[in-house]
PDB file of C-alpha atoms in Angstrom:
ATOM      1  CA  VAL O   6      -6.727   3.860  34.703  1.00 86.00           C
ATOM      2  CA  TYR O   7      -5.360   2.637  31.445  1.00 89.00           C
ATOM      3  CA  LEU O   8      -5.264   3.894  27.794  1.00 88.00           C
ATOM      4  CA  LYS O   9      -6.693   1.987  24.906  1.00 82.00           C
ATOM      5  CA  GLY O  10      -5.849   2.861  21.448  1.00 84.00           C
ATOM      6  CA  TYR O  11      -7.220   2.054  17.942  1.00 84.00           C
ATOM      7  CA  ASN O  12      -5.747   2.412  14.328  1.00 90.00           C
ATOM      8  CA  SER O  13      -8.694   2.561  12.047  1.00 94.00           C
ATOM      9  CA  ASP O  14      -6.052   2.821   9.117  1.00 95.00           C
ATOM     10  CA  VAL O  15      -5.031  -0.787   9.811  1.00 96.00           C
ATOM     11  CA  ILE O  16      -8.462  -1.983   9.952  1.00 96.00           C
ATOM     12  CA  GLY O  17      -9.561  -0.305   6.650  1.00 98.00           C
ATOM     13  CA  PHE O  18      -6.472  -1.269   4.898  1.00 98.00           C
ATOM     14  CA  THR O  19      -6.374  -4.829   5.958  1.00 98.00           C
ATOM     15  CA  LYS O  20     -10.094  -5.547   5.108  1.00 98.00           C
ATOM     16  CA  SER O  21      -9.821  -3.851   1.725  1.00 99.00           C
ATOM     17  CA  ILE O  22      -6.643  -5.614   0.529  1.00 99.00           C
ATOM     18  CA  GLU O  23      -7.326  -9.245   2.036  1.00 99.00           C
ATOM     19  CA  PRO O  24      -9.610 -10.355  -0.699  1.00 99.00           C
ATOM     20  CA  TYR O  25      -6.933  -9.644  -3.170  1.00 99.00           C
ATOM     21  CA  ILE O  26      -3.946 -11.545  -1.501  1.00 99.00           C
ATOM     22  CA  GLU O  27      -3.126 -14.853  -3.228  1.00 98.00           C
ATOM     23  CA  PRO O  28      -0.968 -17.733  -2.047  1.00 98.00           C
ATOM     24  CA  TYR O  29       1.926 -16.412  -4.269  1.00 98.00           C
ATOM     25  CA  HIS O  30       1.840 -12.963  -2.433  1.00 99.00           C
ATOM     26  CA  LYS O  31       4.536 -13.538   0.179  1.00 99.00           C
ATOM     27  CA  LYS O  32       6.500  -9.994   0.170  1.00 99.00           C
ATOM     28  CA  ALA O  33       5.520  -6.478  -0.160  1.00 99.00           C
ATOM     29  CA  LEU O  34       7.133  -3.291  -0.788  1.00 99.00           C
ATOM     30  CA  ILE O  35       5.841  -0.308   1.161  1.00 99.00           C
ATOM     31  CA  LEU O  36       6.475   3.105  -0.797  1.00 99.00           C
ATOM     32  CA  GLY O  37       7.218   5.782   1.754  1.00 98.00           C
ATOM     33  CA  THR O  38       7.925   5.824   5.340  1.00 97.00           C
ATOM     34  CA  GLY O  39       5.324   8.251   6.828  1.00 95.00           C
ATOM     35  CA  GLY O  40       2.712   7.630   9.463  1.00 94.00           C
ATOM     36  CA  ALA O  41       0.397   5.751   7.026  1.00 96.00           C
ATOM     37  CA  SER O  42       3.107   3.404   5.927  1.00 98.00           C
ATOM     38  CA  LYS O  43       3.482   2.138   9.698  1.00 97.00           C
ATOM     39  CA  ALA O  44      -0.158   0.974   9.767  1.00 97.00           C
ATOM     40  CA  ILE O  45       0.114  -0.448   6.260  1.00 99.00           C
ATOM     41  CA  ASN O  46       3.310  -2.492   7.459  1.00 98.00           C
ATOM     42  CA  PHE O  47       1.147  -3.643  10.497  1.00 98.00           C
ATOM     43  CA  GLY O  48      -1.735  -4.827   8.214  1.00 98.00           C
ATOM     44  CA  LEU O  49       0.409  -6.495   5.619  1.00 99.00           C
ATOM     45  CA  LYS O  50       2.463  -8.496   8.384  1.00 99.00           C
ATOM     46  CA  SER O  51      -0.869  -9.466  10.124  1.00 98.00           C
ATOM     47  CA  LEU O  52      -1.866 -11.002   6.768  1.00 99.00           C
ATOM     48  CA  GLY O  53       1.502 -13.082   6.796  1.00 98.00           C
ATOM     49  CA  LEU O  54       3.574 -11.046   4.242  1.00 99.00           C
ATOM     50  CA  GLU O  55       7.061 -10.176   4.717  1.00 98.00           C
ATOM     51  CA  THR O  56       7.713  -6.354   4.070  1.00 98.00           C
ATOM     52  CA  ALA O  57      10.170  -3.807   3.164  1.00 98.00           C
ATOM     53  CA  PHE O  58      10.229   0.173   3.201  1.00 98.00           C
ATOM     54  CA  VAL O  59      11.093   2.114   0.056  1.00 98.00           C
ATOM     55  CA  SER O  60      12.322   5.573   0.583  1.00 97.00           C
ATOM     56  CA  ARG O  61      13.924   8.438  -1.420  1.00 95.00           C
ATOM     57  CA  TYR O  62      16.599   8.595   1.289  1.00 93.00           C
ATOM     58  CA  GLU O  63      19.054   6.042   2.575  1.00 91.00           C
ATOM     59  CA  ARG O  64      18.026   5.168   5.911  1.00 90.00           C
ATOM     60  CA  PRO O  65      18.550   2.100   8.081  1.00 91.00           C
ATOM     61  CA  GLY O  66      15.999  -0.756   7.269  1.00 90.00           C
ATOM     62  CA  THR O  67      14.865   0.859   3.948  1.00 96.00           C
ATOM     63  CA  ILE O  68      15.436   0.232   0.221  1.00 97.00           C
ATOM     64  CA  GLN O  69      16.133   3.224  -2.007  1.00 98.00           C
ATOM     65  CA  TYR O  70      14.018   3.424  -5.245  1.00 98.00           C
ATOM     66  CA  GLU O  71      16.940   3.491  -7.298  1.00 97.00           C
ATOM     67  CA  LYS O  72      17.914  -0.130  -5.989  1.00 97.00           C
ATOM     68  CA  ILE O  73      14.368  -1.503  -7.110  1.00 98.00           C
ATOM     69  CA  THR O  74      15.296  -3.860  -9.815  1.00 98.00           C
ATOM     70  CA  PRO O  75      13.007  -6.165 -11.929  1.00 99.00           C
ATOM     71  CA  GLU O  76      14.232  -8.967  -9.700  1.00 98.00           C
ATOM     72  CA  VAL O  77      13.114  -7.108  -6.637  1.00 98.00           C
ATOM     73  CA  ILE O  78       9.659  -6.478  -8.328  1.00 99.00           C
ATOM     74  CA  LYS O  79       9.359 -10.368  -9.102  1.00 98.00           C
ATOM     75  CA  GLU O  80      10.240 -11.260  -5.325  1.00 98.00           C
ATOM     76  CA  TYR O  81       8.064  -8.425  -3.757  1.00 99.00           C
ATOM     77  CA  ASN O  82       4.890  -8.663  -5.856  1.00 98.00           C
ATOM     78  CA  VAL O  83       2.703  -6.531  -3.649  1.00 99.00           C
ATOM     79  CA  ILE O  84       3.321  -2.988  -3.807  1.00 99.00           C
ATOM     80  CA  VAL O  85       1.660  -0.280  -1.774  1.00 99.00           C
ATOM     81  CA  ASN O  86       2.152   3.441  -2.439  1.00 99.00           C
ATOM     82  CA  CYS O  87       1.821   5.313   0.717  1.00 99.00           C
ATOM     83  CA  THR O  88       3.222   8.382  -0.769  1.00 98.00           C
ATOM     84  CA  PRO O  89       1.073  11.469  -2.203  1.00 98.00           C
ATOM     85  CA  VAL O  90       3.000  10.949  -5.572  1.00 98.00           C
ATOM     86  CA  GLY O  91       0.329  10.877  -8.296  1.00 98.00           C
ATOM     87  CA  MET O  92      -2.295  12.741  -6.373  1.00 98.00           C
ATOM     88  CA  TYR O  93      -4.386  15.363  -7.872  1.00 98.00           C
ATOM     89  CA  PRO O  94      -3.314  17.857  -9.273  1.00 97.00           C
ATOM     90  CA  HIS O  95      -0.132  15.983  -9.953  1.00 98.00           C
ATOM     91  CA  VAL O  96      -1.669  13.178 -11.873  1.00 98.00           C
ATOM     92  CA  ASP O  97       1.099  12.810 -14.447  1.00 98.00           C
ATOM     93  CA  GLU O  98       3.655  11.675 -11.776  1.00 98.00           C
ATOM     94  CA  CYS O  99       4.306   8.181 -10.410  1.00 98.00           C
ATOM     95  CA  PRO O 100       6.762   6.268  -8.298  1.00 98.00           C
ATOM     96  CA  ALA O 101      10.057   5.389 -10.040  1.00 97.00           C
ATOM     97  CA  LEU O 102       9.735   1.690 -10.438  1.00 98.00           C
ATOM     98  CA  PRO O 103      10.682  -1.048 -13.153  1.00 98.00           C
ATOM     99  CA  TYR O 104       6.840  -1.339 -14.210  1.00 99.00           C
ATOM    100  CA  GLU O 105       7.848  -3.670 -17.192  1.00 98.00           C
ATOM    101  CA  ALA O 106       8.724  -6.367 -14.594  1.00 99.00           C
ATOM    102  CA  MET O 107       5.271  -6.378 -13.338  1.00 99.00           C
ATOM    103  CA  ASP O 108       2.733  -9.240 -14.362  1.00 99.00           C
ATOM    104  CA  SER O 109      -0.469 -10.961 -13.440  1.00 99.00           C
ATOM    105  CA  HIS O 110       1.209 -11.694 -10.146  1.00 99.00           C
ATOM    106  CA  THR O 111       1.651  -8.239  -9.277  1.00 99.00           C
ATOM    107  CA  LEU O 112      -0.745  -6.559  -6.860  1.00 99.00           C
ATOM    108  CA  LEU O 113      -0.387  -2.697  -6.604  1.00 99.00           C
ATOM    109  CA  TYR O 114      -2.402  -0.949  -4.075  1.00 99.00           C
ATOM    110  CA  ASP O 115      -2.357   3.004  -3.991  1.00 99.00           C
ATOM    111  CA  LEU O 116      -3.629   4.683  -0.805  1.00 99.00           C
ATOM    112  CA  ILE O 117      -4.560   7.563  -3.086  1.00 98.00           C
ATOM    113  CA  TYR O 118      -8.295   7.782  -4.288  1.00 98.00           C
ATOM    114  CA  ASN O 119      -8.090  11.052  -6.293  1.00 98.00           C
ATOM    115  CA  PRO O 120      -7.634  10.365  -9.129  1.00 98.00           C
ATOM    116  CA  ASP O 121      -9.726   7.073  -9.239  1.00 98.00           C
ATOM    117  CA  GLU O 122      -6.784   5.484 -11.118  1.00 99.00           C
ATOM    118  CA  THR O 123      -3.276   6.940 -10.637  1.00 99.00           C
ATOM    119  CA  LEU O 124      -0.648   6.720 -13.171  1.00 99.00           C
ATOM    120  CA  PHE O 125       1.067   4.144 -10.680  1.00 99.00           C
ATOM    121  CA  MET O 126      -1.932   1.973 -11.175  1.00 99.00           C
ATOM    122  CA  LYS O 127      -2.206   2.561 -15.024  1.00 99.00           C
ATOM    123  CA  LYS O 128       1.508   1.634 -15.511  1.00 99.00           C
ATOM    124  CA  GLY O 129       1.065  -1.570 -13.647  1.00 99.00           C
ATOM    125  CA  LYS O 130      -2.223  -2.499 -15.350  1.00 99.00           C
ATOM    126  CA  GLU O 131      -0.554  -2.300 -18.680  1.00 99.00           C
ATOM    127  CA  HIS O 132       1.732  -5.080 -17.530  1.00 99.00           C
ATOM    128  CA  GLY O 133      -1.180  -7.226 -16.228  1.00 99.00           C
ATOM    129  CA  ALA O 134      -0.923  -6.209 -12.550  1.00 99.00           C
ATOM    130  CA  THR O 135      -4.100  -6.232 -10.282  1.00 99.00           C
ATOM    131  CA  VAL O 136      -4.645  -2.747  -9.009  1.00 99.00           C
ATOM    132  CA  LYS O 137      -6.563  -1.010  -6.159  1.00 99.00           C
ATOM    133  CA  ASN O 138      -7.064   2.482  -5.110  1.00 99.00           C
ATOM    134  CA  GLY O 139      -7.688   3.753  -1.401  1.00 98.00           C
ATOM    135  CA  LEU O 140     -11.373   4.646  -1.533  1.00 98.00           C
ATOM    136  CA  GLU O 141     -12.492   1.496   0.213  1.00 98.00           C
ATOM    137  CA  MET O 142      -9.753   1.763   2.708  1.00 98.00           C
ATOM    138  CA  LEU O 143     -10.930   5.392   3.484  1.00 97.00           C
ATOM    139  CA  LEU O 144     -14.606   4.302   3.859  1.00 98.00           C
ATOM    140  CA  LEU O 145     -13.680   1.115   6.104  1.00 98.00           C
ATOM    141  CA  GLN O 146     -11.396   3.274   8.285  1.00 96.00           C
ATOM    142  CA  ALA O 147     -14.162   5.706   8.783  1.00 96.00           C
ATOM    143  CA  PHE O 148     -16.822   3.009   9.583  1.00 96.00           C
ATOM    144  CA  ALA O 149     -14.271   1.719  12.183  1.00 95.00           C
ATOM    145  CA  SER O 150     -13.639   5.085  13.639  1.00 93.00           C
ATOM    146  CA  TRP O 151     -17.248   5.743  14.060  1.00 94.00           C
ATOM    147  CA  ASP O 152     -17.723   2.561  15.774  1.00 93.00           C
ATOM    148  CA  PHE O 153     -14.867   3.352  18.221  1.00 89.00           C
ATOM    149  CA  TRP O 154     -16.387   6.577  19.162  1.00 90.00           C
ATOM    150  CA  HIS O 155     -19.999   5.497  19.354  1.00 92.00           C
ATOM    151  CA  GLN O 156     -19.564   2.121  21.078  1.00 85.00           C
ATOM    152  CA  GLU O 157     -21.362   1.222  24.418  1.00 67.00           C
ATOM    153  CA  LYS O 158     -19.181   1.470  27.358  1.00 57.00           C
TER     154      LYS O 158
END
């Protein structure tokens, strides 16, 4: 007897972000340290990116928001929001980042899909960043989950 586990979040996220990853995307910041962030970390590493977690609190192995400088944004040009900040009904909120340091080499991915475009995404887009919400991830992870539960033994 053995247990076999699957993580459909990893599958949905990886499949949805992979087409946006360019050769100049080497490092990613993961905003948040909850359960979803662990799946995102695994997915990004499987695509060959180095990762760093960002947290409001000082914890081993994390960077605090107040230490995210324009230089950090240039180095870590993939940023994934795994927090609820900016989700409906709090659409006027966004993670505290130096958005002015973002440019056409920046990729912002927000796991939130309501609203379609969060303030995080809007502020990055204003500076030329490529942005993507989490709706495709949601759909792809649902399809993967369906397949896990309905596969032939």
